[in-house]
Amino acid sequence: HWKSAALALACWHLGAELRCVAPGTDPGTVDLFVTAYPQTLNVGGSVEVLVVPLPSLAMSYDGELPVGATDYASEVRAYADSYFPSPIDTSAVALVPGDGSDGGQSFSELFTPAGAEGTTLATTAWPLERLLPALVGLWANGTPVVLVEEGVTITDRLLSGERVVNRLDQGA
């Protein structure tokens, strides 16, 4: 979901390590667990939980929240759109795949410009740990990205209207 990319960028602005896990999977030791599916929650009791409703204009999460969980849509409206950056350690780990297999990517590795130039179409059908590095590399390259939800039909009209010249939804 596009909100996953937005929240990942917010975490990285703070220098946080992001770990992608499948719903219902134990994420290990974390400070904050972000989910759109609180019914699949599998975290320890002292972890802060942020529940994100997926509809773009949702004013609140439409469901029952676990005890102590925060409704992202309700909470975010109380804050101004401002950010005061602090330096982060660019050698620190920024992204760890859910299985932890490759040890993760540092901030400097993740934010290295990559990909083709020209508007690029990506789809949320890719796993988040694969999609996020592709998006960040394209953005670092100055490349606009059209992110399409899984299940949306990609038509010639969409491609021409968005001036797409590259597609990440085809091939490996």
mmCIF file of N, CA, C and O in Angstrom, residues 51-150:
data_model
loop_
_atom_site.group_PDB
_atom_site.id
_atom_site.type_symbol
_atom_site.label_atom_id
_atom_site.label_comp_id
_atom_site.label_asym_id
_atom_site.label_seq_id
_atom_site.Cartn_x
_atom_site.Cartn_y
_atom_site.Cartn_z
ATOM 1 N N VAL A 51 -2.129 1.191 14.208
ATOM 2 C CA VAL A 51 -3.028 0.552 13.255
ATOM 3 C C VAL A 51 -3.383 1.571 12.168
ATOM 4 O O VAL A 51 -3.878 2.657 12.460
ATOM 5 N N VAL A 52 -3.118 1.209 10.912
ATOM 6 C CA VAL A 52 -3.296 2.107 9.776
ATOM 7 C C VAL A 52 -4.450 1.629 8.904
ATOM 8 O O VAL A 52 -4.380 0.549 8.324
ATOM 9 N N PRO A 53 -5.525 2.431 8.792
ATOM 10 C CA PRO A 53 -6.593 2.057 7.871
ATOM 11 C C PRO A 53 -6.128 2.277 6.427
ATOM 12 O O PRO A 53 -5.433 3.258 6.144
ATOM 13 N N LEU A 54 -6.490 1.384 5.520
ATOM 14 C CA LEU A 54 -5.996 1.471 4.145
ATOM 15 C C LEU A 54 -6.730 2.476 3.253
ATOM 16 O O LEU A 54 -6.096 3.038 2.354
ATOM 17 N N PRO A 55 -8.025 2.724 3.420
ATOM 18 C CA PRO A 55 -8.659 3.711 2.532
ATOM 19 C C PRO A 55 -7.954 5.071 2.626
ATOM 20 O O PRO A 55 -7.621 5.550 3.721
ATOM 21 N N SER A 56 -7.714 5.682 1.498
ATOM 22 C CA SER A 56 -6.924 6.918 1.433
ATOM 23 C C SER A 56 -7.450 8.039 2.309
ATOM 24 O O SER A 56 -6.678 8.753 2.923
ATOM 25 N N LEU A 57 -8.751 8.226 2.355
ATOM 26 C CA LEU A 57 -9.320 9.344 3.095
ATOM 27 C C LEU A 57 -9.972 8.917 4.411
ATOM 28 O O LEU A 57 -10.793 9.658 4.963
ATOM 29 N N ALA A 58 -9.603 7.763 4.930
ATOM 30 C CA ALA A 58 -10.184 7.278 6.186
ATOM 31 C C ALA A 58 -9.894 8.254 7.312
ATOM 32 O O ALA A 58 -8.759 8.699 7.487
ATOM 33 N N MET A 59 -10.916 8.580 8.073
ATOM 34 C CA MET A 59 -10.759 9.483 9.212
ATOM 35 C C MET A 59 -10.379 8.711 10.474
ATOM 36 O O MET A 59 -9.883 9.296 11.435
ATOM 37 N N SER A 60 -10.652 7.393 10.471
ATOM 38 C CA SER A 60 -10.293 6.548 11.604
ATOM 39 C C SER A 60 -10.311 5.095 11.150
ATOM 40 O O SER A 60 -10.826 4.764 10.080
ATOM 41 N N TYR A 61 -9.732 4.231 11.977
ATOM 42 C CA TYR A 61 -9.754 2.797 11.698
ATOM 43 C C TYR A 61 -11.164 2.288 11.936
ATOM 44 O O TYR A 61 -11.763 2.543 12.987
ATOM 45 N N ASP A 62 -11.722 1.579 10.968
ATOM 46 C CA ASP A 62 -13.091 1.085 11.051
ATOM 47 C C ASP A 62 -13.081 -0.367 11.539
ATOM 48 O O ASP A 62 -13.226 -1.297 10.761
ATOM 49 N N GLY A 63 -12.879 -0.532 12.811
ATOM 50 C CA GLY A 63 -12.828 -1.862 13.389
ATOM 51 C C GLY A 63 -12.419 -1.761 14.839
ATOM 52 O O GLY A 63 -12.192 -0.674 15.373
ATOM 53 N N GLU A 64 -12.303 -2.905 15.463
ATOM 54 C CA GLU A 64 -11.910 -2.933 16.873
ATOM 55 C C GLU A 64 -10.393 -2.906 16.984
ATOM 56 O O GLU A 64 -9.691 -3.688 16.341
ATOM 57 N N LEU A 65 -9.904 -1.980 17.796
ATOM 58 C CA LEU A 65 -8.471 -1.870 18.021
ATOM 59 C C LEU A 65 -8.057 -2.723 19.214
ATOM 60 O O LEU A 65 -8.789 -2.792 20.207
ATOM 61 N N PRO A 66 -6.887 -3.337 19.151
ATOM 62 C CA PRO A 66 -6.378 -4.038 20.333
ATOM 63 C C PRO A 66 -6.165 -3.032 21.471
ATOM 64 O O PRO A 66 -5.931 -1.844 21.228
ATOM 65 N N VAL A 67 -6.235 -3.501 22.678
ATOM 66 C CA VAL A 67 -6.015 -2.645 23.849
ATOM 67 C C VAL A 67 -4.651 -1.968 23.728
ATOM 68 O O VAL A 67 -3.648 -2.628 23.451
ATOM 69 N N GLY A 68 -4.631 -0.654 23.888
ATOM 70 C CA GLY A 68 -3.390 0.098 23.851
ATOM 71 C C GLY A 68 -2.906 0.490 22.467
ATOM 72 O O GLY A 68 -1.937 1.224 22.342
ATOM 73 N N ALA A 69 -3.575 0.015 21.408
ATOM 74 C CA ALA A 69 -3.158 0.357 20.044
ATOM 75 C C ALA A 69 -3.586 1.777 19.705
ATOM 76 O O ALA A 69 -4.569 2.292 20.231
ATOM 77 N N THR A 70 -2.849 2.415 18.810
ATOM 78 C CA THR A 70 -3.147 3.766 18.364
ATOM 79 C C THR A 70 -3.707 3.724 16.947
ATOM 80 O O THR A 70 -3.162 3.036 16.083
ATOM 81 N N ASP A 71 -4.765 4.479 16.732
ATOM 82 C CA ASP A 71 -5.373 4.605 15.406
ATOM 83 C C ASP A 71 -4.609 5.688 14.646
ATOM 84 O O ASP A 71 -4.716 6.870 14.962
ATOM 85 N N TYR A 72 -3.845 5.299 13.649
ATOM 86 C CA TYR A 72 -3.009 6.231 12.885
ATOM 87 C C TYR A 72 -3.832 7.364 12.270
ATOM 88 O O TYR A 72 -3.462 8.529 12.373
ATOM 89 N N ALA A 73 -4.939 7.043 11.616
ATOM 90 C CA ALA A 73 -5.722 8.061 10.911
ATOM 91 C C ALA A 73 -6.266 9.112 11.866
ATOM 92 O O ALA A 73 -6.297 10.301 11.536
ATOM 93 N N SER A 74 -6.692 8.710 13.038
ATOM 94 C CA SER A 74 -7.195 9.669 14.026
ATOM 95 C C SER A 74 -6.059 10.493 14.620
ATOM 96 O O SER A 74 -6.183 11.697 14.826
ATOM 97 N N GLU A 75 -4.944 9.849 14.883
ATOM 98 C CA GLU A 75 -3.818 10.493 15.562
ATOM 99 C C GLU A 75 -3.062 11.470 14.667
ATOM 100 O O GLU A 75 -2.685 12.557 15.104
ATOM 101 N N VAL A 76 -2.849 11.109 13.407
ATOM 102 C CA VAL A 76 -1.994 11.915 12.531
ATOM 103 C C VAL A 76 -2.580 13.300 12.268
ATOM 104 O O VAL A 76 -1.846 14.265 12.063
ATOM 105 N N ARG A 77 -3.884 13.434 12.311
ATOM 106 C CA ARG A 77 -4.516 14.729 12.046
ATOM 107 C C ARG A 77 -4.221 15.759 13.138
ATOM 108 O O ARG A 77 -4.409 16.956 12.927
ATOM 109 N N ALA A 78 -3.774 15.327 14.279
ATOM 110 C CA ALA A 78 -3.496 16.247 15.387
ATOM 111 C C ALA A 78 -2.128 16.922 15.265
ATOM 112 O O ALA A 78 -1.785 17.772 16.073
ATOM 113 N N TYR A 79 -1.348 16.550 14.246
ATOM 114 C CA TYR A 79 0.012 17.071 14.114
ATOM 115 C C TYR A 79 0.164 17.896 12.839
ATOM 116 O O TYR A 79 -0.433 17.591 11.810
ATOM 117 N N ALA A 80 1.004 18.906 12.916
ATOM 118 C CA ALA A 80 1.284 19.757 11.760
ATOM 119 C C ALA A 80 2.149 19.014 10.747
ATOM 120 O O ALA A 80 2.851 18.064 11.098
ATOM 121 N N ASP A 81 2.113 19.457 9.514
ATOM 122 C CA ASP A 81 2.952 18.900 8.464
ATOM 123 C C ASP A 81 4.310 19.589 8.491
ATOM 124 O O ASP A 81 4.655 20.370 7.612
ATOM 125 N N SER A 82 5.074 19.323 9.518
ATOM 126 C CA SER A 82 6.401 19.916 9.628
ATOM 127 C C SER A 82 7.371 18.859 10.134
ATOM 128 O O SER A 82 6.980 17.907 10.800
ATOM 129 N N TYR A 83 8.616 19.046 9.785
ATOM 130 C CA TYR A 83 9.639 18.090 10.169
ATOM 131 C C TYR A 83 10.947 18.836 10.403
ATOM 132 O O TYR A 83 11.332 19.688 9.607
ATOM 133 N N PHE A 84 11.582 18.520 11.489
ATOM 134 C CA PHE A 84 12.852 19.141 11.829
ATOM 135 C C PHE A 84 13.903 18.034 11.888
ATOM 136 O O PHE A 84 14.031 17.341 12.894
ATOM 137 N N PRO A 85 14.639 17.844 10.788
ATOM 138 C CA PRO A 85 15.548 16.702 10.695
ATOM 139 C C PRO A 85 16.744 16.794 11.631
ATOM 140 O O PRO A 85 17.192 17.878 11.980
ATOM 141 N N SER A 86 17.218 15.629 11.993
ATOM 142 C CA SER A 86 18.453 15.484 12.747
ATOM 143 C C SER A 86 19.341 14.535 11.951
ATOM 144 O O SER A 86 18.837 13.655 11.244
ATOM 145 N N PRO A 87 20.638 14.669 12.064
ATOM 146 C CA PRO A 87 21.534 13.756 11.340
ATOM 147 C C PRO A 87 21.317 12.305 11.801
ATOM 148 O O PRO A 87 21.016 12.061 12.973
ATOM 149 N N ILE A 88 21.443 11.386 10.867
ATOM 150 C CA ILE A 88 21.362 9.962 11.201
ATOM 151 C C ILE A 88 22.651 9.286 10.768
ATOM 152 O O ILE A 88 23.388 9.804 9.929
ATOM 153 N N ASP A 89 22.920 8.141 11.338
ATOM 154 C CA ASP A 89 24.093 7.343 10.992
ATOM 155 C C ASP A 89 23.789 6.608 9.692
ATOM 156 O O ASP A 89 23.006 5.653 9.688
ATOM 157 N N THR A 90 24.380 7.037 8.589
ATOM 158 C CA THR A 90 24.066 6.443 7.290
ATOM 159 C C THR A 90 24.603 5.024 7.138
ATOM 160 O O THR A 90 24.201 4.312 6.223
ATOM 161 N N SER A 91 25.483 4.578 8.048
ATOM 162 C CA SER A 91 25.969 3.201 7.987
ATOM 163 C C SER A 91 25.062 2.250 8.780
ATOM 164 O O SER A 91 25.221 1.028 8.693
ATOM 165 N N ALA A 92 24.117 2.807 9.537
ATOM 166 C CA ALA A 92 23.194 1.973 10.320
ATOM 167 C C ALA A 92 22.239 1.223 9.400
ATOM 168 O O ALA A 92 21.983 1.634 8.265
ATOM 169 N N VAL A 93 21.698 0.131 9.895
ATOM 170 C CA VAL A 93 20.757 -0.667 9.121
ATOM 171 C C VAL A 93 19.430 0.066 9.008
ATOM 172 O O VAL A 93 18.869 0.518 10.002
ATOM 173 N N ALA A 94 18.936 0.179 7.780
ATOM 174 C CA ALA A 94 17.668 0.860 7.505
ATOM 175 C C ALA A 94 16.539 -0.130 7.249
ATOM 176 O O ALA A 94 15.414 0.082 7.677
ATOM 177 N N LEU A 95 16.825 -1.216 6.527
ATOM 178 C CA LEU A 95 15.785 -2.159 6.111
ATOM 179 C C LEU A 95 16.270 -3.590 6.283
ATOM 180 O O LEU A 95 17.328 -3.956 5.784
ATOM 181 N N VAL A 96 15.468 -4.366 7.005
ATOM 182 C CA VAL A 96 15.755 -5.785 7.216
ATOM 183 C C VAL A 96 14.589 -6.581 6.651
ATOM 184 O O VAL A 96 13.442 -6.326 7.013
ATOM 185 N N PRO A 97 14.850 -7.533 5.748
ATOM 186 C CA PRO A 97 13.752 -8.358 5.252
ATOM 187 C C PRO A 97 13.167 -9.198 6.377
ATOM 188 O O PRO A 97 13.834 -9.447 7.387
ATOM 189 N N GLY A 98 11.934 -9.614 6.216
ATOM 190 C CA GLY A 98 11.223 -10.355 7.247
ATOM 191 C C GLY A 98 11.954 -11.587 7.730
ATOM 192 O O GLY A 98 11.907 -11.924 8.910
ATOM 193 N N ASP A 99 12.671 -12.256 6.842
ATOM 194 C CA ASP A 99 13.385 -13.465 7.260
ATOM 195 C C ASP A 99 14.776 -13.146 7.808
ATOM 196 O O ASP A 99 15.460 -14.023 8.320
ATOM 197 N N GLY A 100 15.205 -11.873 7.696
ATOM 198 C CA GLY A 100 16.511 -11.463 8.216
ATOM 199 C C GLY A 100 17.676 -12.104 7.512
ATOM 200 O O GLY A 100 18.807 -12.048 7.975
ATOM 201 N N SER A 101 17.442 -12.702 6.340
ATOM 202 C CA SER A 101 18.440 -13.522 5.670
ATOM 203 C C SER A 101 19.698 -12.792 5.236
ATOM 204 O O SER A 101 20.781 -13.323 5.336
ATOM 205 N N ASP A 102 19.584 -11.551 4.753
ATOM 206 C CA ASP A 102 20.785 -10.906 4.235
ATOM 207 C C ASP A 102 21.338 -9.836 5.169
ATOM 208 O O ASP A 102 22.240 -9.105 4.805
ATOM 209 N N GLY A 103 20.808 -9.756 6.382
ATOM 210 C CA GLY A 103 21.320 -8.782 7.329
ATOM 211 C C GLY A 103 20.823 -7.371 7.114
ATOM 212 O O GLY A 103 21.026 -6.525 7.951
ATOM 213 N N GLY A 104 20.208 -7.094 5.998
ATOM 214 C CA GLY A 104 19.617 -5.787 5.767
ATOM 215 C C GLY A 104 20.484 -4.839 4.969
ATOM 216 O O GLY A 104 21.620 -5.137 4.626
ATOM 217 N N GLN A 105 19.907 -3.678 4.679
ATOM 218 C CA GLN A 105 20.572 -2.632 3.919
ATOM 219 C C GLN A 105 20.792 -1.418 4.812
ATOM 220 O O GLN A 105 19.903 -1.045 5.581
ATOM 221 N N SER A 106 21.939 -0.793 4.656
ATOM 222 C CA SER A 106 22.209 0.437 5.402
ATOM 223 C C SER A 106 21.476 1.591 4.719
ATOM 224 O O SER A 106 20.998 1.469 3.587
ATOM 225 N N PHE A 107 21.417 2.725 5.413
ATOM 226 C CA PHE A 107 20.797 3.913 4.829
ATOM 227 C C PHE A 107 21.516 4.321 3.550
ATOM 228 O O PHE A 107 20.883 4.664 2.558
ATOM 229 N N SER A 108 22.845 4.290 3.560
ATOM 230 C CA SER A 108 23.583 4.710 2.363
ATOM 231 C C SER A 108 23.356 3.740 1.209
ATOM 232 O O SER A 108 23.282 4.168 0.056
ATOM 233 N N GLU A 109 23.228 2.441 1.480
ATOM 234 C CA GLU A 109 22.926 1.473 0.419
ATOM 235 C C GLU A 109 21.511 1.677 -0.108
ATOM 236 O O GLU A 109 21.281 1.674 -1.314
ATOM 237 N N LEU A 110 20.573 1.853 0.804
ATOM 238 C CA LEU A 110 19.164 1.978 0.425
ATOM 239 C C LEU A 110 18.912 3.236 -0.401
ATOM 240 O O LEU A 110 18.174 3.204 -1.374
ATOM 241 N N PHE A 111 19.529 4.354 -0.015
ATOM 242 C CA PHE A 111 19.245 5.625 -0.670
ATOM 243 C C PHE A 111 20.199 5.939 -1.819
ATOM 244 O O PHE A 111 20.362 7.092 -2.204
ATOM 245 N N THR A 112 20.812 4.916 -2.391
ATOM 246 C CA THR A 112 21.650 5.085 -3.571
ATOM 247 C C THR A 112 20.740 5.174 -4.797
ATOM 248 O O THR A 112 19.879 4.310 -4.992
ATOM 249 N N PRO A 113 20.902 6.231 -5.613
ATOM 250 C CA PRO A 113 20.064 6.346 -6.807
ATOM 251 C C PRO A 113 20.174 5.093 -7.680
ATOM 252 O O PRO A 113 21.264 4.563 -7.889
ATOM 253 N N ALA A 114 19.022 4.616 -8.157
ATOM 254 C CA ALA A 114 18.998 3.410 -8.980
ATOM 255 C C ALA A 114 17.772 3.435 -9.874
ATOM 256 O O ALA A 114 16.797 4.128 -9.597
ATOM 257 N N GLY A 115 17.819 2.653 -10.918
ATOM 258 C CA GLY A 115 16.670 2.524 -11.799
ATOM 259 C C GLY A 115 16.743 3.461 -12.984
ATOM 260 O O GLY A 115 17.609 4.321 -13.074
ATOM 261 N N ALA A 116 15.796 3.275 -13.863
ATOM 262 C CA ALA A 116 15.739 4.059 -15.094
ATOM 263 C C ALA A 116 15.186 5.447 -14.832
ATOM 264 O O ALA A 116 14.543 5.697 -13.813
ATOM 265 N N GLU A 117 15.433 6.345 -15.762
ATOM 266 C CA GLU A 117 14.856 7.681 -15.676
ATOM 267 C C GLU A 117 13.527 7.682 -16.417
ATOM 268 O O GLU A 117 13.298 6.880 -17.313
ATOM 269 N N GLY A 118 12.661 8.581 -16.037
ATOM 270 C CA GLY A 118 11.329 8.661 -16.651
ATOM 271 C C GLY A 118 10.313 7.985 -15.751
ATOM 272 O O GLY A 118 10.629 7.066 -14.993
ATOM 273 N N THR A 119 9.102 8.457 -15.803
ATOM 274 C CA THR A 119 8.050 7.956 -14.918
ATOM 275 C C THR A 119 7.973 6.436 -14.965
ATOM 276 O O THR A 119 7.907 5.831 -16.034
ATOM 277 N N THR A 120 8.003 5.825 -13.793
ATOM 278 C CA THR A 120 8.036 4.371 -13.664
ATOM 279 C C THR A 120 6.807 3.887 -12.917
ATOM 280 O O THR A 120 6.435 4.447 -11.898
ATOM 281 N N LEU A 121 6.187 2.855 -13.440
ATOM 282 C CA LEU A 121 5.027 2.238 -12.793
ATOM 283 C C LEU A 121 5.496 1.076 -11.930
ATOM 284 O O LEU A 121 6.314 0.265 -12.362
ATOM 285 N N ALA A 122 5.023 1.047 -10.695
ATOM 286 C CA ALA A 122 5.296 -0.070 -9.784
ATOM 287 C C ALA A 122 3.970 -0.557 -9.237
ATOM 288 O O ALA A 122 2.984 0.180 -9.222
ATOM 289 N N THR A 123 3.945 -1.785 -8.777
ATOM 290 C CA THR A 123 2.713 -2.357 -8.242
ATOM 291 C C THR A 123 2.943 -2.896 -6.841
ATOM 292 O O THR A 123 4.038 -3.366 -6.525
ATOM 293 N N THR A 124 1.911 -2.824 -6.014
ATOM 294 C CA THR A 124 2.023 -3.333 -4.649
ATOM 295 C C THR A 124 1.953 -4.851 -4.589
ATOM 296 O O THR A 124 1.952 -5.411 -3.502
ATOM 297 N N ALA A 125 1.929 -5.502 -5.740
ATOM 298 C CA ALA A 125 1.973 -6.967 -5.754
ATOM 299 C C ALA A 125 3.338 -7.467 -5.277
ATOM 300 O O ALA A 125 3.461 -8.591 -4.813
ATOM 301 N N TRP A 126 4.357 -6.633 -5.392
ATOM 302 C CA TRP A 126 5.687 -7.014 -4.911
ATOM 303 C C TRP A 126 5.683 -7.033 -3.395
ATOM 304 O O TRP A 126 5.014 -6.210 -2.764
ATOM 305 N N PRO A 127 6.460 -7.920 -2.776
ATOM 306 C CA PRO A 127 6.597 -7.877 -1.312
ATOM 307 C C PRO A 127 7.224 -6.543 -0.898
ATOM 308 O O PRO A 127 8.058 -5.978 -1.614
ATOM 309 N N LEU A 128 6.839 -6.047 0.259
ATOM 310 C CA LEU A 128 7.286 -4.740 0.734
ATOM 311 C C LEU A 128 8.808 -4.635 0.801
ATOM 312 O O LEU A 128 9.383 -3.615 0.423
ATOM 313 N N GLU A 129 9.495 -5.692 1.242
ATOM 314 C CA GLU A 129 10.958 -5.611 1.360
ATOM 315 C C GLU A 129 11.641 -5.526 0.000
ATOM 316 O O GLU A 129 12.802 -5.145 -0.113
ATOM 317 N N ARG A 130 10.923 -5.858 -1.063
ATOM 318 C CA ARG A 130 11.449 -5.707 -2.431
ATOM 319 C C ARG A 130 11.003 -4.376 -3.035
ATOM 320 O O ARG A 130 11.759 -3.729 -3.758
ATOM 321 N N LEU A 131 9.771 -3.977 -2.742
ATOM 322 C CA LEU A 131 9.215 -2.759 -3.308
ATOM 323 C C LEU A 131 9.884 -1.505 -2.745
ATOM 324 O O LEU A 131 10.224 -0.588 -3.491
ATOM 325 N N LEU A 132 10.077 -1.454 -1.428
ATOM 326 C CA LEU A 132 10.644 -0.246 -0.811
ATOM 327 C C LEU A 132 12.014 0.134 -1.380
ATOM 328 O O LEU A 132 12.221 1.291 -1.746
ATOM 329 N N PRO A 133 12.976 -0.793 -1.491
ATOM 330 C CA PRO A 133 14.269 -0.395 -2.077
ATOM 331 C C PRO A 133 14.141 0.086 -3.524
ATOM 332 O O PRO A 133 14.843 1.016 -3.937
ATOM 333 N N ALA A 134 13.236 -0.531 -4.285
ATOM 334 C CA ALA A 134 13.038 -0.093 -5.668
ATOM 335 C C ALA A 134 12.489 1.332 -5.700
ATOM 336 O O ALA A 134 12.982 2.181 -6.451
ATOM 337 N N LEU A 135 11.484 1.619 -4.865
ATOM 338 C CA LEU A 135 10.903 2.964 -4.820
ATOM 339 C C LEU A 135 11.936 3.994 -4.386
ATOM 340 O O LEU A 135 12.087 5.049 -5.008
ATOM 341 N N VAL A 136 12.655 3.711 -3.303
ATOM 342 C CA VAL A 136 13.628 4.665 -2.764
ATOM 343 C C VAL A 136 14.743 4.914 -3.774
ATOM 344 O O VAL A 136 15.177 6.063 -3.963
ATOM 345 N N GLY A 137 15.223 3.879 -4.441
ATOM 346 C CA GLY A 137 16.261 4.053 -5.458
ATOM 347 C C GLY A 137 15.786 4.933 -6.602
ATOM 348 O O GLY A 137 16.526 5.794 -7.088
ATOM 349 N N LEU A 138 14.545 4.724 -7.035
ATOM 350 C CA LEU A 138 13.976 5.554 -8.104
ATOM 351 C C LEU A 138 13.825 6.998 -7.647
ATOM 352 O O LEU A 138 14.191 7.935 -8.364
ATOM 353 N N TRP A 139 13.274 7.191 -6.452
ATOM 354 C CA TRP A 139 13.098 8.555 -5.932
ATOM 355 C C TRP A 139 14.440 9.249 -5.748
ATOM 356 O O TRP A 139 14.572 10.430 -6.051
ATOM 357 N N ALA A 140 15.449 8.525 -5.253
ATOM 358 C CA ALA A 140 16.781 9.115 -5.080
ATOM 359 C C ALA A 140 17.381 9.506 -6.422
ATOM 360 O O ALA A 140 18.204 10.411 -6.511
ATOM 361 N N ASN A 141 16.931 8.831 -7.471
ATOM 362 C CA ASN A 141 17.378 9.116 -8.836
ATOM 363 C C ASN A 141 16.595 10.288 -9.441
ATOM 364 O O ASN A 141 16.869 10.696 -10.552
ATOM 365 N N GLY A 142 15.573 10.770 -8.716
ATOM 366 C CA GLY A 142 14.730 11.850 -9.233
ATOM 367 C C GLY A 142 13.636 11.349 -10.158
ATOM 368 O O GLY A 142 13.044 12.126 -10.906
ATOM 369 N N THR A 143 13.367 10.059 -10.111
ATOM 370 C CA THR A 143 12.392 9.441 -10.997
ATOM 371 C C THR A 143 11.003 9.434 -10.378
ATOM 372 O O THR A 143 10.826 8.921 -9.266
ATOM 373 N N PRO A 144 10.002 9.974 -11.078
ATOM 374 C CA PRO A 144 8.621 9.875 -10.573
ATOM 375 C C PRO A 144 8.134 8.429 -10.632
ATOM 376 O O PRO A 144 8.492 7.674 -11.542
ATOM 377 N N VAL A 145 7.319 8.050 -9.642
ATOM 378 C CA VAL A 145 6.793 6.692 -9.579
ATOM 379 C C VAL A 145 5.276 6.741 -9.489
ATOM 380 O O VAL A 145 4.720 7.525 -8.727
ATOM 381 N N VAL A 146 4.619 5.903 -10.270
ATOM 382 C CA VAL A 146 3.181 5.691 -10.164
ATOM 383 C C VAL A 146 3.023 4.342 -9.474
ATOM 384 O O VAL A 146 3.399 3.313 -10.030
ATOM 385 N N LEU A 147 2.491 4.355 -8.256
ATOM 386 C CA LEU A 147 2.323 3.125 -7.480
ATOM 387 C C LEU A 147 0.869 2.679 -7.577
ATOM 388 O O LEU A 147 -0.036 3.396 -7.164
ATOM 389 N N VAL A 148 0.657 1.506 -8.144
ATOM 390 C CA VAL A 148 -0.680 0.989 -8.402
ATOM 391 C C VAL A 148 -0.968 -0.165 -7.452
ATOM 392 O O VAL A 148 -0.149 -1.071 -7.288
ATOM 393 N N GLU A 149 -2.135 -0.107 -6.817
ATOM 394 C CA GLU A 149 -2.555 -1.177 -5.907
ATOM 395 C C GLU A 149 -2.709 -2.492 -6.666
ATOM 396 O O GLU A 149 -3.155 -2.512 -7.822
ATOM 397 N N GLU A 150 -2.377 -3.572 -5.999
ATOM 398 C CA GLU A 150 -2.560 -4.901 -6.565
ATOM 399 C C GLU A 150 -4.030 -5.084 -6.910
ATOM 400 O O GLU A 150 -4.913 -4.692 -6.157
#
